[in-house]
Coordinates of C-alpha atoms and ligand atoms in Angstrom, one line a residue:
M1 CA -22.5 -23.8 1.2
I2 CA -24.4 -26.4 3.2
I3 CA -26.8 -25.1 5.8
L4 CA -27.2 -26.9 9.1
E5 CA -30.3 -26.1 11.2
E6 CA -29.7 -26.6 14.9
Q7 CA -32.2 -28.9 16.6
G8 CA -30.7 -29.4 20.0
L9 CA -32.9 -26.9 21.8
R10 CA -36.0 -28.7 20.5
D11 CA -35.4 -32.3 19.5
G12 CA -32.6 -32.6 22.0
F13 CA -34.1 -30.9 25.1
Q14 CA -37.6 -32.4 24.7
N15 CA -35.9 -35.7 25.3
L16 CA -34.0 -34.8 28.4
E17 CA -35.2 -35.8 31.8
K18 CA -33.9 -32.5 33.1
I19 CA -35.9 -29.4 32.3
V20 CA -33.4 -26.8 31.0
P21 CA -34.3 -23.4 32.3
T22 CA -35.5 -20.7 29.9
D23 CA -32.5 -18.3 30.6
M24 CA -30.1 -21.1 29.9
K25 CA -31.8 -21.8 26.6
L26 CA -31.6 -18.2 25.7
R27 CA -27.9 -18.1 26.4
L28 CA -27.4 -21.3 24.4
I29 CA -29.2 -19.9 21.4
D30 CA -26.8 -16.9 21.5
Q31 CA -23.8 -19.1 21.8
L32 CA -24.9 -21.3 18.9
I33 CA -25.4 -18.2 16.7
D34 CA -21.9 -17.1 17.7
A35 CA -20.6 -20.5 16.6
G36 CA -22.1 -19.9 13.2
L37 CA -25.5 -21.4 13.2
Q38 CA -27.9 -19.4 11.1
R39 CA -31.0 -21.5 11.6
I40 CA -32.2 -22.7 15.0
Q41 CA -35.3 -24.5 15.9
V42 CA -35.9 -23.0 19.3
A43 CA -39.0 -24.8 20.6
S44 CA -42.1 -26.8 19.8
F45 CA -45.6 -25.6 20.5
V46 CA -47.0 -28.8 21.8
H47 CA -49.2 -29.5 24.9
P48 CA -47.1 -28.9 28.0
K49 CA -48.7 -31.9 29.7
W50 CA -47.1 -34.3 27.0
V51 CA -43.8 -32.4 26.7
P52 CA -43.1 -30.4 29.8
Q53 CA -39.6 -29.6 28.6
M54 CA -41.2 -27.3 25.9
A55 CA -43.7 -25.7 28.3
D56 CA -41.7 -22.4 28.2
A57 CA -41.9 -22.2 24.3
D58 CA -44.0 -19.0 24.4
T59 CA -42.1 -17.1 26.9
L60 CA -38.7 -18.3 25.4
C61 CA -39.7 -17.0 22.0
L62 CA -41.0 -13.7 23.4
Q63 CA -37.7 -13.1 25.1
L64 CA -35.5 -13.9 22.1
K65 CA -33.3 -11.0 21.1
K66 CA -33.5 -11.7 17.4
R67 CA -30.5 -11.2 15.3
K68 CA -30.6 -10.2 11.6
G69 CA -30.3 -13.0 9.2
V70 CA -31.0 -15.7 11.7
V71 CA -34.0 -18.0 11.2
Y72 CA -35.7 -18.8 14.6
S73 CA -38.1 -21.6 14.0
G74 CA -40.8 -23.4 16.0
L75 CA -42.3 -26.9 15.5
V76 CA -46.1 -27.0 15.3
L77 CA -48.2 -30.1 15.0
N78 CA -51.7 -28.5 15.0
L79 CA -53.6 -25.3 14.6
K80 CA -53.3 -24.4 18.3
G81 CA -49.5 -24.7 17.9
V82 CA -49.6 -22.3 14.9
E83 CA -51.6 -19.8 16.9
R84 CA -49.1 -20.0 19.7
G85 CA -46.1 -19.7 17.4
L86 CA -47.4 -16.7 15.7
A87 CA -48.4 -15.1 19.0
A88 CA -44.9 -15.7 20.3
G89 CA -43.6 -13.7 17.4
L90 CA -42.1 -16.4 15.3
N91 CA -42.1 -15.9 11.5
H92 CA -40.9 -19.4 10.6
L93 CA -43.0 -22.3 11.5
A94 CA -42.2 -26.0 10.9
C95 CA -45.5 -27.7 10.3
S96 CA -45.1 -31.4 10.3
I97 CA -47.2 -34.6 9.8
S98 CA -46.2 -38.3 9.6
A99 CA -46.0 -40.5 6.6
S100 CA -47.1 -43.4 8.8
N101 CA -50.7 -43.8 9.6
T102 CA -50.0 -45.7 12.9
H103 CA -47.3 -43.1 14.0
S104 CA -49.7 -40.3 13.1
Q105 CA -52.4 -41.8 15.3
K106 CA -50.1 -42.3 18.2
N107 CA -48.2 -39.0 17.9
A108 CA -50.8 -36.6 16.7
R109 CA -54.0 -38.6 17.3
K110 CA -55.0 -38.2 13.7
T111 CA -55.4 -40.6 10.8
L112 CA -53.2 -39.8 7.8
A113 CA -56.3 -38.3 6.0
E114 CA -57.1 -36.1 9.0
A115 CA -53.5 -35.1 9.3
K116 CA -53.3 -34.0 5.6
L117 CA -56.4 -31.9 6.0
A118 CA -55.0 -30.4 9.2
F119 CA -51.7 -29.7 7.5
K120 CA -53.4 -27.6 4.8
E121 CA -55.1 -25.6 7.5
M122 CA -51.8 -25.2 9.4
V123 CA -50.1 -23.9 6.3
E124 CA -52.9 -21.4 5.5
L125 CA -53.0 -20.0 9.0
S126 CA -49.2 -19.7 9.3
Q127 CA -48.9 -17.9 6.0
K128 CA -51.9 -15.7 6.8
G129 CA -50.0 -14.8 10.0
G130 CA -46.9 -13.8 8.0
A131 CA -44.8 -16.8 8.8
K132 CA -42.8 -18.9 6.3
V133 CA -43.7 -22.5 6.4
R134 CA -41.4 -25.5 6.4
G135 CA -43.6 -28.4 5.5
G136 CA -42.3 -31.6 7.1
I137 CA -43.0 -35.3 6.7
Q138 CA -42.0 -37.5 9.6
C139 CA -41.1 -41.2 9.3
A140 CA -40.4 -40.7 5.6
F141 CA -37.9 -43.5 5.5
G142 CA -39.5 -46.1 7.7
C143 CA -41.7 -46.6 10.7
R144 CA -41.1 -48.7 13.8
Y145 CA -44.8 -49.6 13.8
E146 CA -45.5 -50.2 10.1
G147 CA -42.0 -51.0 8.9
K148 CA -41.2 -49.9 5.3
I149 CA -42.9 -46.8 4.0
A150 CA -43.5 -47.1 0.3
E151 CA -41.6 -44.5 -1.8
T152 CA -44.7 -43.7 -3.9
H153 CA -46.6 -42.9 -0.7
V154 CA -43.8 -40.5 0.4
L155 CA -43.7 -38.8 -3.1
D156 CA -47.5 -38.4 -3.0
M157 CA -47.1 -36.6 0.4
V158 CA -44.4 -34.4 -1.0
K159 CA -46.6 -33.4 -3.9
H160 CA -49.4 -32.8 -1.4
H161 CA -47.1 -30.6 0.7
L162 CA -45.8 -28.6 -2.3
D163 CA -49.3 -28.1 -3.6
Q164 CA -50.2 -26.2 -0.4
G165 CA -47.5 -23.6 -1.3
I166 CA -45.1 -24.3 1.4
D167 CA -41.8 -22.3 1.4
E168 CA -39.5 -25.3 2.3
L169 CA -39.9 -29.0 2.3
A170 CA -38.4 -31.2 5.1
L171 CA -38.2 -35.0 5.2
A172 CA -37.5 -36.7 8.5
D173 CA -35.9 -40.0 9.1
S174 CA -37.4 -39.9 12.6
T175 CA -36.5 -43.5 13.3
G176 CA -33.0 -43.6 11.8
M177 CA -34.1 -46.5 9.5
A178 CA -33.0 -45.0 6.1
N179 CA -30.0 -46.4 4.3
P180 CA -27.8 -44.5 1.8
H181 CA -29.2 -46.1 -1.4
Q182 CA -32.7 -45.4 -0.3
M183 CA -31.7 -41.9 0.6
R184 CA -30.0 -41.2 -2.7
D185 CA -33.0 -42.6 -4.7
L186 CA -35.7 -40.9 -2.8
M187 CA -34.0 -37.5 -2.3
G188 CA -33.0 -37.3 -6.0
K189 CA -36.7 -37.5 -6.9
V190 CA -37.7 -35.1 -4.1
V191 CA -35.1 -32.5 -5.0
E192 CA -36.4 -32.5 -8.6
M193 CA -40.0 -32.2 -7.5
A194 CA -39.2 -29.2 -5.2
K195 CA -38.0 -27.2 -8.2
G196 CA -35.4 -25.1 -6.3
K197 CA -37.3 -24.8 -3.0
P198 CA -35.0 -25.7 0.0
V199 CA -35.2 -29.5 0.8
I200 CA -34.1 -30.2 4.4
L201 CA -33.2 -33.5 5.8
H202 CA -33.8 -34.4 9.5
L203 CA -31.7 -37.4 10.4
H204 CA -31.5 -39.5 13.5
N205 CA -28.5 -41.7 14.1
T206 CA -30.4 -44.5 15.7
E207 CA -28.9 -47.3 13.5
N208 CA -25.6 -45.4 13.2
K209 CA -26.1 -44.6 9.5
G210 CA -26.6 -40.8 9.9
L211 CA -23.5 -39.5 8.3
A212 CA -23.6 -42.1 5.5
N213 CA -27.1 -40.8 4.8
V214 CA -25.8 -37.3 4.7
Y215 CA -23.2 -38.3 2.1
A216 CA -25.9 -40.0 0.0
A217 CA -28.2 -37.0 0.3
L218 CA -25.4 -34.6 -0.7
E219 CA -24.9 -36.7 -3.9
A220 CA -28.7 -36.3 -4.5
G221 CA -28.4 -32.5 -4.3
V222 CA -29.6 -31.9 -0.7
K223 CA -28.1 -28.8 0.8
Y224 CA -29.9 -28.4 4.1
F225 CA -29.6 -30.8 7.2
D226 CA -31.0 -30.7 10.7
T227 CA -28.4 -31.5 13.3
A228 CA -28.1 -31.2 17.1
F229 CA -25.1 -30.1 19.0
G230 CA -23.5 -33.0 20.9
G231 CA -25.8 -35.4 19.0
L232 CA -28.7 -34.6 21.3
G233 CA -32.0 -36.0 20.7
G234 CA -33.5 -39.4 21.6
C235 CA -32.9 -40.0 25.3
P236 CA -29.4 -39.9 26.7
F237 CA -30.5 -41.9 29.7
I238 CA -31.7 -44.9 27.7
K239 CA -28.9 -46.8 26.1
S240 CA -30.7 -47.8 22.9
A241 CA -32.1 -44.4 22.1
T242 CA -30.0 -42.2 20.0
G243 CA -30.2 -38.6 18.9
N244 CA -29.9 -36.5 15.8
I245 CA -26.7 -36.4 13.8
A246 CA -24.3 -34.2 15.8
T247 CA -23.9 -30.7 14.4
E248 CA -20.1 -30.7 15.0
D249 CA -19.6 -34.2 13.6
T250 CA -21.6 -33.3 10.5
A251 CA -19.9 -29.9 10.0
H252 CA -16.4 -31.5 10.4
M253 CA -17.1 -34.2 7.7
L254 CA -18.5 -31.5 5.4
H255 CA -15.4 -29.3 5.9
Q256 CA -13.1 -32.2 5.3
M257 CA -14.9 -32.8 2.0
G258 CA -14.5 -29.2 1.0
Y259 CA -18.0 -27.8 1.8
E260 CA -18.5 -24.6 3.7
T261 CA -21.0 -24.4 6.6
G262 CA -20.0 -21.2 8.3
I263 CA -19.7 -23.2 11.6
D264 CA -16.9 -22.8 14.1
I265 CA -16.5 -26.4 15.4
G266 CA -14.2 -25.3 18.2
K267 CA -16.9 -23.0 19.6
L268 CA -19.5 -25.8 19.2
A269 CA -17.3 -28.3 20.9
V270 CA -17.1 -26.0 24.0
I271 CA -21.0 -25.7 24.0
S272 CA -21.4 -29.5 23.9
E273 CA -18.8 -30.1 26.6
A274 CA -20.6 -27.5 28.9
L275 CA -23.8 -29.3 28.4
Q276 CA -22.2 -32.7 29.1
T277 CA -21.0 -31.2 32.4
Y278 CA -24.4 -29.7 33.2
L279 CA -26.2 -33.1 32.5
G280 CA -23.4 -35.1 34.1
Q281 CA -23.7 -37.4 31.1
E282 CA -21.6 -38.1 28.1
L283 CA -23.4 -37.0 24.9
Q284 CA -23.6 -39.1 21.8
G285 CA -21.7 -36.8 19.5
Q286 CA -18.1 -37.9 18.9
L287 CA -16.2 -34.9 17.6
Y288 CA -16.5 -32.6 20.7
K289 CA -14.6 -35.1 22.8
L290 CA -11.8 -35.2 20.2
W291 CA -11.8 -31.4 19.8
N292 CA -11.5 -30.7 23.5
N293 CA -8.6 -33.1 23.8
P294 CA -5.4 -30.9 23.5
E295 CA -3.2 -34.0 23.0
I296 CA -4.5 -35.0 19.7
K297 CA -4.5 -33.5 16.2
I298 CA -7.6 -33.0 14.1
V299 CA -7.4 -31.9 10.5
Ligands
LIG301 ZN1 -36.2 -35.7 15.3

């Protein structure tokens, strides 16, 4: 079984010009669960001034009608975010820092050393509040400011994260720079270090290598991937920006290769098409367009 965690509500919606209303988000979460998603990142607890699309994170989470067995997760980047996530009733928090010093300073206004210290505090506070922690490393495969990120540096951060007693580890190719060989080599080592703890990969398709990297990561033993329905993420209104790997595209490839995901691609394709209509803009995912075309066969 390969587990896909839906990121469209967070990574996707935070990059849309249009602010999606809370009740529509709540409906979508239900539809995504009906389509088989068991893990959904529903919001990020960041400052509403910087990310107005996530300003309803608290009210959204408080209104969730939580279903048994589903993981509702929130992204937090600082202690304030942890406090908000816990107060909003989430028991799964994704605490994340960057592997790149420059990106960390731009994104979180912290040096790497400061971010590592803050991460430790975030983990402690989350676990004290009864939440499971997914410890994330952004820009683990490359940074647009710094270029290559040394593998030894990433592995040091992985060790640091694991030493804090996190429940799950997540590595993000935030910039879409990873290549399959790099993916296979690094993730092989990371999976070994995690000693059975879930290792999640967050992939962006910016250089069109997303699914190739999924394949390489599968070979390295990764069983968890972040995906977004319709390939949301990045900015659909800027040509060069691309999103997460699409949930339905990834699930389809996995099914063809004999893996189970529990995901109903037909239901997801309907969700993606409805969002395309809502936005008045074609999404970057490919499969929902094929699936919704009655004249062609997909096997
Ligand atoms: Zn992302």
